[in-house]
Coordinates of C-alpha atoms and ligand atoms in Angstrom, one line a residue:
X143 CA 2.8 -17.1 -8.5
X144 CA 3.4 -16.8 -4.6
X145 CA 6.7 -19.3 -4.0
X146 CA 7.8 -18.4 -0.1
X147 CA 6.3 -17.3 2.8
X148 CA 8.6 -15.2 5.1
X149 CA 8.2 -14.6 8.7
X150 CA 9.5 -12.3 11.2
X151 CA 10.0 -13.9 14.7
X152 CA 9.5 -11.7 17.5
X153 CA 5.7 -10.4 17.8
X154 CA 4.7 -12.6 14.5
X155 CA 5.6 -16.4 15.2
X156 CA 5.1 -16.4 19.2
X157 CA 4.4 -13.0 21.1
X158 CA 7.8 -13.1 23.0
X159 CA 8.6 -9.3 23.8
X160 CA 7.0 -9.7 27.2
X161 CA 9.8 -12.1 27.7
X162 CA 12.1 -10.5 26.1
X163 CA 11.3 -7.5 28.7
X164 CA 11.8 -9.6 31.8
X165 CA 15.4 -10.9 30.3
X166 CA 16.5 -7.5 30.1
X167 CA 15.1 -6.1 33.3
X168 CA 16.7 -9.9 35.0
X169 CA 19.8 -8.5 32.9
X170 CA 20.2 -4.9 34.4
X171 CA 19.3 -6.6 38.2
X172 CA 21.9 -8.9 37.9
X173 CA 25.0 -6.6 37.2
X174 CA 23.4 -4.1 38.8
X175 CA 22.0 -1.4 37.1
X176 CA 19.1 0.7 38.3
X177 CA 17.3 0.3 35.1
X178 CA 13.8 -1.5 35.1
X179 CA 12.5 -1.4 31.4
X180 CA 8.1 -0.8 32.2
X181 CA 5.2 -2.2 29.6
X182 CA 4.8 1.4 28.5
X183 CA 8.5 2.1 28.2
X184 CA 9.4 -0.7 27.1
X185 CA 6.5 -0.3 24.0
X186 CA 8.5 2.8 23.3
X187 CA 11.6 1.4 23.4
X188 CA 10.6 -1.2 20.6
X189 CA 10.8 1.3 17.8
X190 CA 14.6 0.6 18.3
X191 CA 15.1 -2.8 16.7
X192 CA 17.7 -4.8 18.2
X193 CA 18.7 -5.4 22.1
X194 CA 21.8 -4.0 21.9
X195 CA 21.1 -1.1 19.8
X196 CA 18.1 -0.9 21.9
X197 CA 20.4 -1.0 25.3
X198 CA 22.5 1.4 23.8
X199 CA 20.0 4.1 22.8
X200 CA 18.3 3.8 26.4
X201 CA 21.8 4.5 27.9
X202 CA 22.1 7.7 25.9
X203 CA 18.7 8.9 27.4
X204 CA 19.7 8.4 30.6
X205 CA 23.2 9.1 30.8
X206 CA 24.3 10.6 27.3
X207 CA 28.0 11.2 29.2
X208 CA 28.7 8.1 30.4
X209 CA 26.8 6.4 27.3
X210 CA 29.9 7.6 25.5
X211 CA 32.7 6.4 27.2
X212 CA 35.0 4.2 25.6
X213 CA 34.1 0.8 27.4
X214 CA 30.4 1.3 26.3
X215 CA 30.2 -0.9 23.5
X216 CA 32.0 -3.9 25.5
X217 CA 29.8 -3.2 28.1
X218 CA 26.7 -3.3 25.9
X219 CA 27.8 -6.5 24.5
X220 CA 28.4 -8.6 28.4
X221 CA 25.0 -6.9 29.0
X222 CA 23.4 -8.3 25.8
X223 CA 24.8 -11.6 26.1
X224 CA 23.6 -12.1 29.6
X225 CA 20.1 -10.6 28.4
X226 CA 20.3 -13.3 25.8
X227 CA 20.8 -16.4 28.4
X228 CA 18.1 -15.2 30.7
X229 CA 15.7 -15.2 27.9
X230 CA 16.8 -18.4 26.6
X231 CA 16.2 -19.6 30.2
X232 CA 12.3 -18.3 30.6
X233 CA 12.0 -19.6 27.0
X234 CA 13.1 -23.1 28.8
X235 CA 10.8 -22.8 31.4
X236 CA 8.2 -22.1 29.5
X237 CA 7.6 -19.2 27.1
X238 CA 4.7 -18.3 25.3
X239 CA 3.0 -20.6 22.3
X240 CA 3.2 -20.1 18.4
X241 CA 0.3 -17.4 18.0
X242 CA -2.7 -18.9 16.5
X243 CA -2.4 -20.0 12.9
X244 CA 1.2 -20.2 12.5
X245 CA 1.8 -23.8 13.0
X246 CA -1.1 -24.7 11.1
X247 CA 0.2 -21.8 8.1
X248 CA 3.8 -23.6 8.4
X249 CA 2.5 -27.2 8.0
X250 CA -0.1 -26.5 5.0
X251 CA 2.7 -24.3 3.4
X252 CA 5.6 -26.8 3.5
X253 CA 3.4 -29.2 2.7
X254 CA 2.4 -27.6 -0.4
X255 CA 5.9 -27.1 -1.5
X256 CA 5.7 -22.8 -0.6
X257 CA 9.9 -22.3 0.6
X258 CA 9.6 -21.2 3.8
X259 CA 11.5 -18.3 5.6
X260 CA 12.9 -16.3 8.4
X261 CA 14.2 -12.5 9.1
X262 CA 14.4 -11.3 12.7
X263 CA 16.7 -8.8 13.8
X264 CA 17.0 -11.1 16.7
X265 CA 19.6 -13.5 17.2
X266 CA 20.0 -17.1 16.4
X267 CA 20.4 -18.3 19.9
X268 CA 16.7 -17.1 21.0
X269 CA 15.2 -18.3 17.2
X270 CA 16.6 -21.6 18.1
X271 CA 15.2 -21.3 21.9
X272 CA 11.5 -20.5 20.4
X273 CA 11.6 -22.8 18.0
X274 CA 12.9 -25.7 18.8
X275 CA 10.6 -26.2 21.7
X276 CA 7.3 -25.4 19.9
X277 CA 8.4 -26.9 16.3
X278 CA 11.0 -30.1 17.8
X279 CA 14.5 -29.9 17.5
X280 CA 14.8 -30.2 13.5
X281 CA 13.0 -27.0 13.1
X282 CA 15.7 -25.5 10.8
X283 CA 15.1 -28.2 8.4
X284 CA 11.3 -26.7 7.7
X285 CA 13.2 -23.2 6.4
X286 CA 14.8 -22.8 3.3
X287 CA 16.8 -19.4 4.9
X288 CA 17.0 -18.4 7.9
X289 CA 18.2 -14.5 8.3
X290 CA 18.7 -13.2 11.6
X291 CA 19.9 -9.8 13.0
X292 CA 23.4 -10.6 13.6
X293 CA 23.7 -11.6 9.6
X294 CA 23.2 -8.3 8.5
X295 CA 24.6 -4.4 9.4
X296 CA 21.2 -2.7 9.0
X297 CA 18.4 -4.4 11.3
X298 CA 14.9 -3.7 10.8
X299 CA 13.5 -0.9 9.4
X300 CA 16.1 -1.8 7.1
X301 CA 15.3 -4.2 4.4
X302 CA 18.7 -5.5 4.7
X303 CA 17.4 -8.8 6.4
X304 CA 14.5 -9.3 3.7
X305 CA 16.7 -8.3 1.0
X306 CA 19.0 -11.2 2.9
X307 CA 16.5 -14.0 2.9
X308 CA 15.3 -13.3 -0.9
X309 CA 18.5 -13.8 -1.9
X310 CA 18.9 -17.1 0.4
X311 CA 15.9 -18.7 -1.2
X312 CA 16.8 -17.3 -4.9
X313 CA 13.3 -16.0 -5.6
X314 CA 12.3 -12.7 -6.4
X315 CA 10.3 -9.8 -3.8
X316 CA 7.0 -10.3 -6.1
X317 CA 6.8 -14.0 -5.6
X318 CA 6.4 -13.8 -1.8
X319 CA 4.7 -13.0 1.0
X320 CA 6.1 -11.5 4.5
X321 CA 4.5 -11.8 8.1
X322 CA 5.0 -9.2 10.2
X323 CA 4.0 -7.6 13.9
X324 CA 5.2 -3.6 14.0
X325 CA 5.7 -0.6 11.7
X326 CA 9.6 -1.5 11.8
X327 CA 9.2 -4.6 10.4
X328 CA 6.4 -3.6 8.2
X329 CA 8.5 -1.1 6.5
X330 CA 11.5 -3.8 6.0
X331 CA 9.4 -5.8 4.6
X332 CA 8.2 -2.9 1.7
X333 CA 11.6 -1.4 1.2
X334 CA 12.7 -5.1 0.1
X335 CA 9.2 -5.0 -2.2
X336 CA 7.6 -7.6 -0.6
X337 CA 3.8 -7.3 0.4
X338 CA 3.3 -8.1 3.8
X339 CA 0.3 -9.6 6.3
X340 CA 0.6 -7.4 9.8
X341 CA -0.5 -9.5 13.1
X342 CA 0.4 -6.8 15.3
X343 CA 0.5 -7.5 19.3
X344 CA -0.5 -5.4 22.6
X345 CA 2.6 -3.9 22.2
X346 CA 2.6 -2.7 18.7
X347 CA -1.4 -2.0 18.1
X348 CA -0.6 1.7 17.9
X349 CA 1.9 1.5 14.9
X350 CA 0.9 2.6 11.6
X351 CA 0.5 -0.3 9.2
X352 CA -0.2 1.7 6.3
X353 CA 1.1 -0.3 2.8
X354 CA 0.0 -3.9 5.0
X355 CA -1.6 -6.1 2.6
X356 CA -3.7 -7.2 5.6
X357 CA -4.0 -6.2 9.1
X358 CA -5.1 -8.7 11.3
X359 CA -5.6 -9.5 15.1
X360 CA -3.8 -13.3 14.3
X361 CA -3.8 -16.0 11.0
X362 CA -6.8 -17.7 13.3
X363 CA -7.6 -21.3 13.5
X364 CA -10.9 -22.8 13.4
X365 CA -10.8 -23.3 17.0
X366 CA -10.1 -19.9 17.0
X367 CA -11.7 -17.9 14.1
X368 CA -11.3 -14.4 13.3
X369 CA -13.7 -12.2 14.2
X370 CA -15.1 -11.2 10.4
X371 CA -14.7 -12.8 7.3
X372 CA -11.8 -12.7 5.5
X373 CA -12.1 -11.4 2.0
X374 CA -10.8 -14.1 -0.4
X375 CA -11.2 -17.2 2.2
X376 CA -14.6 -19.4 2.9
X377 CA -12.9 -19.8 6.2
X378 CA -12.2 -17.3 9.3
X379 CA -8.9 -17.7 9.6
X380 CA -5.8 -17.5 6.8
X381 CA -4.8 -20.6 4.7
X382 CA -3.0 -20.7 1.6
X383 CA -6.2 -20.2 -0.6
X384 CA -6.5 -16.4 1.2
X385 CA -2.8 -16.1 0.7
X386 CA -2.9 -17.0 -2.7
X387 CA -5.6 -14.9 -3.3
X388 CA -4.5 -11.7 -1.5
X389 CA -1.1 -12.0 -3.6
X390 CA -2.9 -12.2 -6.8
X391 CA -4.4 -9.6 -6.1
X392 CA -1.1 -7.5 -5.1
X393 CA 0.7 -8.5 -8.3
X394 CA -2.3 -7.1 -9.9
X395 CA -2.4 -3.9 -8.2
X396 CA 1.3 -3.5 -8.9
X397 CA 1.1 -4.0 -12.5
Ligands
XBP253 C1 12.4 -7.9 17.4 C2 13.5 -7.2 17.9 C3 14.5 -7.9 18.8 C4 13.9 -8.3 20.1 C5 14.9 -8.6 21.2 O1 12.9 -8.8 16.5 O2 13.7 -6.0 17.6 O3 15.5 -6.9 19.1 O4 13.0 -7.3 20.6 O5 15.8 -9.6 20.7 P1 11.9 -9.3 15.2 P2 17.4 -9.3 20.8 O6 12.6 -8.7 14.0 O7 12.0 -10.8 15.2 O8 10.5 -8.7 15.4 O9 17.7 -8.8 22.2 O10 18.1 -10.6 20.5 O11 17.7 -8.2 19.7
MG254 MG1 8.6 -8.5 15.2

């Protein structure tokens, strides 16, 4: 019987890394590095989860010397916390919108009594600057747990974060479903045994989704359908019929 829903942030709820990319490269302009993070190396740079650890393995690349002295960590941490307030600040001037379905998903899910979740390796200052403009300022009371990436030592591919929000909500891996958007989070997602719906973005189209329950371009809308019919739904676009469906048929596959 499917119990919770679980989403990742970043990629799955709203398609933030664009914004996320323009914090950092505000970041390394404003103390003055000469580090501008492209679309295409950024992409790359994704397959490190986590800004800091993400700061930190660029720094080797292009200075392995200096990336090892012993202010480094400090540094990476001023860097990451200004990173963090310019994004909150694009966010508050206007970031990008839930991706399609996911508002409607949250709604018909808490409404049906589903225990709704969260697991990002990002922090709980940017959850809060997503979500509280696009879901009002009581957001946090629609999630049972929320598990974010500076709750737990291993971030994403990890299950550390999963494994972290299945305990929160007390229910076990085969009772619920994850969302994700990338190979990282995908994988998280199956090391904690949990099948999982990929909605990958631009940025993460190339990833290999193999073990995805589903891959698909968004959860749709019926203003905004899916291209193709989904198996297991009379509609184009995923409601908790398909999701109930699609589990049942994981737990069967898995038996
Ligand atoms: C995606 C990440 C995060 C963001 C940047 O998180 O890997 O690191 O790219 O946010 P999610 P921070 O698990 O939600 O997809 O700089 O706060 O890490
Ligand atoms: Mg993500």
């Amino acid at each position: 019987m499917l119990k919770a829903l679980i989403f990742d942030v970043d990629g799955t709820l709203a398609d933030t890394e664009s914004t996320h990319r323009a914090a950092f490269n505000a970041t390394f302009a404003e103390v003055g590095m000469d580090w501008h993070w492209s679309e295409s190396l950024y992409a790359g740079l994704l397959d490190v989860a986590g800004g800091k650890e993400r700061i930190l393995y660029y720094w080797n690349l292009v200075d392995p010397l200096e990336a090892r002295g012993p202010q480094v960590r400090a540094t990476v941490e001023r860097i990451h916390a200004i990173k963090t307030r310019h994004y909150e600040a694009l966010l508050g001037a206007g970031g990008p919108p839930l991706r399609p379905g996911v508002l409607r998903l949250l709604r018909e899910a808490h409404a049906d009594g589903l225990a709704l979740a969260i697991a990002t390796t990002t922090t709980p200052a940017n959850i809060d600057a997503l979500l509280a403009p696009a879901l009002g300022p009581r957001w946090r009371s629609l999630f049972a747990s929320v598990c974010d990436g500076e709750r737990i030592a291993n971030k994403k591919p990890a299950p550390d974060v999963y494994l972290a929000a299945l305990r929160e909500l007390g229910v076990e891996a085969h009772h619920c479903l994850a969302f994700e958007d990338s190979e990282n989070g995908l994988r998280a997602a199956r090391a904690a045994g949990i099948a999982t719906v990929v909605t990958p973005t631009a940025y993460t189209l190339g990833h290999q989704f193999g073990g995805a329950l589903r891959v698909l371009a968004h959860l749709g809308e019926p203003a905004l359908p899916l291209a193709g019919p989904l198996a297991g739904s009379q509609h184009r676009w995923v409601d908790l019929a398909a999701l109930r469906a699609w589990h049942r048929g994981a737990t069967l596959a898995a038996a």
